Coordinates of C-alpha atoms and ligand atoms in Angstrom, one line a residue:
L1 CA 0.0 0.0 0.0
E2 CA 2.9 2.3 0.8
K3 CA 4.2 2.0 -2.8
V4 CA 0.7 2.7 -4.2
H5 CA 0.5 5.8 -2.0
Q6 CA 3.9 7.0 -3.2
E7 CA 3.1 6.4 -6.8
L8 CA -0.3 8.2 -6.5
L9 CA 1.4 11.2 -4.9
A10 CA 4.2 11.2 -7.6
S11 CA 1.5 11.1 -10.3
N12 CA -0.4 14.1 -9.0
V13 CA -3.7 12.4 -9.3
G14 CA -5.4 14.7 -6.9
E15 CA -6.0 14.6 -3.2
V16 CA -4.6 11.5 -1.5
L17 CA -5.4 10.9 2.1
R18 CA -4.6 8.1 4.6
E19 CA -7.0 6.5 7.0
E20 CA -9.8 8.8 5.9
P21 CA -13.0 8.3 8.0
L22 CA -15.8 7.5 5.5
A23 CA -18.6 8.8 7.9
G24 CA -17.8 12.2 6.4
H25 CA -18.4 11.0 2.9
T26 CA -21.8 9.2 3.3
T27 CA -25.2 10.8 3.8
M28 CA -25.8 8.3 6.7
K29 CA -22.8 9.8 8.5
I30 CA -21.6 6.2 9.2
G31 CA -18.5 4.3 8.3
G32 CA -14.9 3.5 9.3
P33 CA -11.8 4.6 7.5
A34 CA -10.4 3.9 4.0
D35 CA -6.8 2.8 4.1
L36 CA -6.2 5.3 1.2
F37 CA -8.7 7.8 -0.1
I38 CA -8.3 9.6 -3.5
I39 CA -10.3 12.5 -4.9
P40 CA -9.0 12.6 -8.5
N41 CA -8.6 16.0 -10.1
S42 CA -9.5 14.9 -13.7
I43 CA -10.7 12.0 -15.9
E44 CA -7.0 11.4 -16.8
S45 CA -6.2 11.1 -13.0
V46 CA -8.9 8.5 -12.6
K47 CA -7.4 6.5 -15.4
K48 CA -3.9 6.9 -14.0
S49 CA -5.1 5.8 -10.5
I50 CA -6.6 2.6 -11.9
E51 CA -3.4 2.0 -13.9
I52 CA -1.5 2.1 -10.6
M53 CA -4.1 -0.1 -8.8
N54 CA -3.7 -2.7 -11.6
K55 CA 0.1 -2.5 -11.5
Y56 CA 0.1 -3.3 -7.7
K57 CA -3.0 -5.6 -7.9
Q58 CA -4.5 -3.2 -5.3
P59 CA -8.3 -3.6 -4.5
W60 CA -10.3 -0.4 -4.9
T61 CA -13.8 0.9 -4.6
V62 CA -15.4 3.9 -6.3
I63 CA -17.9 6.2 -4.6
G64 CA -19.8 9.3 -5.5
R65 CA -21.7 11.3 -2.9
G66 CA -22.3 8.3 -0.6
S67 CA -26.0 8.7 -0.7
N68 CA -26.8 5.0 -1.3
L69 CA -24.1 3.5 0.9
L70 CA -23.8 1.8 4.3
V71 CA -20.1 1.6 5.0
L72 CA -19.3 -0.8 7.7
D73 CA -17.7 0.3 11.0
K74 CA -14.3 -1.3 10.3
G75 CA -14.0 0.7 7.2
I76 CA -12.8 -0.3 3.7
E77 CA -9.7 -2.2 3.0
G78 CA -7.5 -0.7 0.3
V79 CA -8.3 2.4 -1.8
V80 CA -11.5 4.4 -2.1
I81 CA -11.8 6.7 -5.1
K82 CA -14.3 9.5 -4.7
L83 CA -15.5 11.2 -7.8
D84 CA -16.2 14.7 -6.8
A85 CA -15.1 18.3 -7.8
G86 CA -12.4 17.1 -10.2
L87 CA -15.0 15.6 -12.4
N88 CA -17.7 18.2 -12.4
H89 CA -17.5 19.7 -15.9
I90 CA -20.7 20.4 -17.8
E91 CA -21.0 21.3 -21.5
I92 CA -24.4 22.3 -22.9
N93 CA -24.7 22.0 -26.6
D94 CA -28.3 22.8 -27.5
G95 CA -30.3 19.9 -25.9
L96 CA -27.2 17.6 -25.7
V97 CA -25.5 17.9 -22.3
R98 CA -22.3 16.3 -21.3
I99 CA -21.7 16.1 -17.5
G100 CA -18.8 14.9 -15.3
A101 CA -19.6 11.9 -13.1
G102 CA -18.8 13.9 -9.9
Y103 CA -21.4 16.5 -10.5
S104 CA -24.3 16.6 -8.0
I105 CA -27.6 15.7 -9.7
V106 CA -29.5 18.1 -7.5
R107 CA -27.3 20.9 -8.8
V108 CA -27.6 19.7 -12.4
A109 CA -31.4 19.6 -12.2
T110 CA -31.4 23.2 -10.9
L111 CA -28.9 24.5 -13.4
L112 CA -30.6 22.9 -16.4
S113 CA -34.1 24.1 -15.2
R114 CA -32.8 27.7 -15.4
Q115 CA -31.7 27.1 -19.0
G116 CA -35.1 25.8 -19.9
L117 CA -33.9 22.3 -20.4
S118 CA -36.3 19.5 -19.4
G119 CA -35.6 16.0 -18.3
F120 CA -33.9 16.2 -14.9
E121 CA -37.0 17.4 -13.0
F122 CA -37.4 13.9 -11.4
A123 CA -33.9 14.2 -9.9
A124 CA -34.4 17.5 -7.9
G125 CA -34.4 15.7 -4.6
I126 CA -31.9 12.9 -5.2
P127 CA -28.6 13.7 -3.4
G128 CA -26.3 11.6 -5.6
S129 CA -23.7 12.2 -8.2
I130 CA -24.2 11.7 -12.0
G131 CA -21.9 8.6 -11.9
G132 CA -23.8 7.1 -8.9
A133 CA -27.1 7.9 -10.7
V134 CA -26.0 6.1 -13.8
Y135 CA -24.7 3.1 -11.8
M136 CA -28.0 2.9 -9.9
N137 CA -30.3 4.1 -12.7
A138 CA -31.6 6.5 -10.1
G139 CA -35.2 7.5 -10.5
A140 CA -38.3 9.0 -9.0
H141 CA -41.7 10.5 -10.0
H142 CA -42.2 8.1 -12.9
S143 CA -38.8 8.8 -14.6
D144 CA -35.2 7.7 -14.2
I145 CA -31.8 8.1 -15.7
S146 CA -32.4 5.7 -18.6
N147 CA -35.1 8.0 -19.9
I148 CA -32.8 10.9 -20.6
L149 CA -29.3 9.3 -21.0
K150 CA -27.8 9.0 -24.4
R151 CA -24.5 7.4 -23.6
A152 CA -21.9 7.1 -20.8
H153 CA -18.1 7.1 -20.8
I154 CA -17.0 4.1 -18.9
L155 CA -13.6 3.1 -17.6
F156 CA -13.4 -0.7 -17.3
L157 CA -11.4 -2.6 -14.7
D158 CA -8.6 -3.5 -17.2
G159 CA -8.1 0.3 -17.8
T160 CA -9.8 0.5 -21.2
T161 CA -12.5 3.1 -21.8
E162 CA -15.6 3.1 -24.0
W163 CA -18.7 5.1 -24.6
L164 CA -21.7 2.8 -24.0
N165 CA -25.0 3.7 -25.5
V166 CA -28.1 3.7 -23.3
E167 CA -29.2 0.3 -24.8
D168 CA -25.9 -1.2 -23.9
L169 CA -26.1 -0.2 -20.3
E170 CA -29.0 -2.7 -19.8
F171 CA -30.9 -0.5 -17.4
G172 CA -33.7 -1.9 -15.2
Y173 CA -35.3 -0.9 -11.9
R174 CA -32.4 0.6 -10.0
T175 CA -29.9 -1.6 -12.0
S176 CA -27.4 -1.2 -14.8
I177 CA -24.8 -3.4 -16.4
L178 CA -22.1 -1.7 -14.2
Q179 CA -23.5 -3.4 -11.1
K180 CA -22.5 -7.0 -11.8
K181 CA -22.2 -7.9 -15.4
R182 CA -19.7 -5.4 -16.6
P183 CA -18.2 -3.4 -13.7
G184 CA -16.6 -0.1 -14.5
I185 CA -16.4 3.5 -13.5
C186 CA -18.7 6.0 -15.1
L187 CA -16.5 9.0 -15.9
E188 CA -19.0 11.3 -17.6
A189 CA -22.4 11.0 -19.3
E190 CA -24.3 12.6 -22.1
F191 CA -28.0 13.4 -21.9
Q192 CA -30.5 14.3 -24.5
L193 CA -32.9 16.9 -23.1
T194 CA -35.7 18.9 -24.6
H195 CA -36.4 22.7 -24.5
Q196 CA -39.4 23.7 -22.5
S197 CA -40.6 26.7 -20.6
R198 CA -38.5 27.5 -17.6
V199 CA -41.6 28.3 -15.6
D200 CA -43.1 24.8 -16.3
I201 CA -39.9 23.0 -15.4
M202 CA -39.4 24.9 -12.2
A203 CA -43.0 24.3 -11.2
A204 CA -42.6 20.6 -11.8
M205 CA -39.5 20.5 -9.7
K206 CA -41.1 22.5 -6.9
K207 CA -44.0 20.0 -6.9
N208 CA -41.6 17.1 -6.7
K209 CA -39.7 18.7 -3.9
E210 CA -42.8 19.5 -1.9
Y211 CA -44.0 15.9 -2.2
R212 CA -40.7 14.7 -0.9
K213 CA -40.8 17.1 2.1
E214 CA -44.2 15.7 3.1
T215 CA -43.3 12.0 2.7
Q216 CA -39.6 11.7 3.5
P217 CA -37.5 12.6 6.6
F218 CA -35.2 15.6 6.2
N219 CA -34.0 16.2 9.7
Y220 CA -31.7 13.1 10.2
P221 CA -28.9 11.5 8.1
C222 CA -30.1 8.7 5.9
A223 CA -29.4 6.9 2.6
G224 CA -32.8 7.2 0.9
S225 CA -34.7 3.9 0.4
I226 CA -33.1 1.0 2.2
F227 CA -35.0 -1.7 0.3
R228 CA -35.8 -2.3 -3.3
N229 CA -39.6 -2.4 -3.8
P230 CA -40.7 -6.0 -4.3
L231 CA -43.1 -4.8 -7.0
P232 CA -46.1 -4.6 -7.2
N233 CA -45.6 -4.1 -3.4
Y234 CA -43.8 -1.2 -1.9
A235 CA -41.2 -1.9 0.8
G236 CA -42.2 1.2 2.8
N237 CA -45.8 0.1 2.9
L238 CA -44.9 -3.5 4.0
V239 CA -42.7 -2.1 6.8
E240 CA -45.5 0.2 7.9
R241 CA -48.1 -2.6 7.9
A242 CA -45.8 -4.8 9.9
G243 CA -45.9 -2.1 12.6
L244 CA -42.2 -1.2 12.3
K245 CA -42.3 2.5 11.8
G246 CA -40.4 4.2 14.6
Y247 CA -38.7 0.9 15.6
Q248 CA -35.2 1.6 16.8
I249 CA -32.0 -0.4 17.4
G250 CA -29.1 1.7 18.9
G251 CA -29.0 5.0 17.0
A252 CA -30.7 3.5 13.9
K253 CA -34.5 4.0 13.6
V254 CA -37.1 3.3 11.0
S255 CA -38.4 6.8 10.1
D256 CA -41.7 7.8 11.5
L257 CA -42.5 9.4 8.2
H258 CA -41.5 6.7 5.7
G259 CA -41.2 3.0 6.3
N260 CA -38.4 2.5 3.7
F261 CA -36.0 5.0 5.3
I262 CA -33.7 4.2 8.2
V263 CA -32.4 7.4 9.9
N264 CA -29.4 7.9 12.1
V265 CA -30.9 9.6 15.1
G266 CA -27.5 10.1 16.7
G267 CA -24.4 8.0 17.0
A268 CA -25.7 5.0 15.0
T269 CA -23.1 2.4 14.0
A270 CA -23.2 0.4 10.8
Q271 CA -23.9 -2.6 13.1
D272 CA -27.0 -0.9 14.5
V273 CA -28.3 -0.4 10.9
L274 CA -27.4 -4.0 9.8
K275 CA -29.3 -5.4 12.8
L276 CA -32.3 -3.2 12.0
I277 CA -32.2 -4.3 8.4
S278 CA -32.2 -8.0 9.3
F279 CA -35.0 -7.5 11.8
I280 CA -37.1 -5.7 9.2
Q281 CA -36.4 -8.4 6.6
K282 CA -37.4 -11.2 9.0
T283 CA -40.5 -9.5 10.2
V284 CA -41.7 -8.7 6.7
L285 CA -41.0 -12.3 5.6
D286 CA -42.8 -13.7 8.6
T287 CA -45.8 -11.4 8.3
F288 CA -46.3 -11.3 4.5
G289 CA -44.1 -14.1 3.1
I290 CA -42.3 -11.5 1.0
E291 CA -38.5 -11.3 0.9
I292 CA -37.2 -7.8 0.6
Q293 CA -33.7 -7.0 -0.7
T294 CA -31.5 -4.0 0.1
E295 CA -31.2 -1.2 -2.4
V296 CA -28.5 0.5 -0.3
E297 CA -25.1 -0.9 -1.0
I298 CA -23.3 -2.4 2.0
I299 CA -19.6 -2.2 1.7
G300 CA -16.5 -2.6 3.9
K301 CA -14.7 -5.0 6.2
K302 CA -17.0 -7.5 8.0
Ligands
FAD1 C1 -32.6 11.7 1.1 C2 -32.3 10.7 0.0 C3 -33.3 10.6 -1.0 C4 -33.1 9.7 -2.1 N1 -34.0 9.5 -3.0 C5 -33.8 8.7 -4.1 C6 -34.7 8.6 -5.1 O1 -35.8 9.2 -5.1 N2 -34.4 7.7 -6.2 C7 -33.3 7.1 -6.3 O2 -33.1 6.3 -7.2 N3 -32.3 7.2 -5.3 C8 -32.6 8.0 -4.2 N4 -31.6 8.1 -3.2 C9 -30.4 7.2 -3.3 C10 -29.2 7.8 -4.0 O3 -29.2 9.2 -4.0 C11 -29.0 7.3 -5.4 O4 -28.9 5.9 -5.4 C12 -27.8 7.8 -6.1 O5 -27.8 7.5 -7.4 C13 -26.5 7.4 -5.5 O6 -25.4 8.2 -6.0 P1 -24.1 8.5 -5.2 O7 -23.2 9.3 -6.1 O8 -24.4 9.0 -3.9 O9 -23.5 7.0 -5.1 P2 -22.8 6.4 -3.9 O10 -23.7 6.2 -2.7 O11 -21.5 7.0 -3.6 O12 -22.5 4.9 -4.4 C14 -23.5 4.0 -4.7 C15 -23.0 2.9 -5.7 O13 -22.7 3.5 -6.9 C16 -21.4 3.2 -7.3 N5 -20.8 4.4 -7.9 C17 -20.8 5.7 -7.5 N6 -20.2 6.5 -8.4 C18 -19.9 5.7 -9.5 C19 -19.3 6.0 -10.7 N7 -18.9 7.2 -11.1 N8 -19.1 4.9 -11.6 C20 -19.5 3.7 -11.2 N9 -20.1 3.4 -10.0 C21 -20.3 4.4 -9.2 C22 -20.6 2.9 -6.0 O14 -19.6 2.1 -6.2 C23 -21.7 2.3 -5.2 O15 -21.8 0.9 -5.5 C24 -31.8 8.9 -2.1 C25 -30.9 9.1 -1.1 C26 -31.1 10.0 -0.1 C27 -30.1 10.2 1.0

């Protein structure tokens, strides 16, 4: 790891930190340290970093804004690469918009609404990055990333890059080809948007945000929906009907407002959240015979 550290520093890939606590990089405010933590300053630096990882056979993990992550208390072994400010370019060419993977989708939605470009209204309240949103096919309000994406620039594990068209990314409900079949890092993405009245776009975003405020907790750290909806059922509804709203283990609590949100009411550990997740899964299975899977990604040393 020392050699990797030295070579990353010598290559000027960006910020390189040791033993960086990940609690500060997740919206749940939970998670132990990463042995090495990189915030690359450009696409080239991401490529260079992966080249170094491959040279030393060093395991690594990529994260965005940490809004769909439960990082375990012992932290993450090896290197964590956070795509952030170094990859937040945005180029608007009529309705075609190219955006860096580190860009916040909330900010993208606001910026494009002001330009009268429609398509990102659904994302106004999703606190992830463009890259994380492509990986997850993030969505809400009857739309998702696959509806507006044209193609994405992917760095594969062997260090090669390729632009994949929307059809090739095999998007489904909160899934993409990047999750299992063809893992890689989304470096940037191109979206096809349509021109519409700014007033209408902003009104739609306002409506979406207000709906969220009424139905989702805002006052505590969380990671959005913990479970995937076992469609046609909704996880939040099953949790509520099983009588688990407000149920608490340690500092982790099922939100009083939304059954599919676990909030950190103060000092929650990843262990608290894991115990609560298991308890909910067992209760929902015993009550309704339905297995619910996590949507939040659980990563780190067990
Ligand atoms: C309050 C709140 C509300 C939310 N509402 C919604 C919602 O309505 N709809 C919805 O879909 N989600 C929602 N989420 C969840 C979350 O915002 C999305 O899943 C988002 O897409 C995650 O992006 P991220 O950058 O935070 O990814 P992270 O949490 O950092 O990472 C999640 C996964 O994506 C991978 N990843 C991250 N960046 C990249 C990249 N550049 N290339 C390849 N893989 C990458 C990581 O390895 C990890 O496996 C919500 C979260 C919160 C906290």
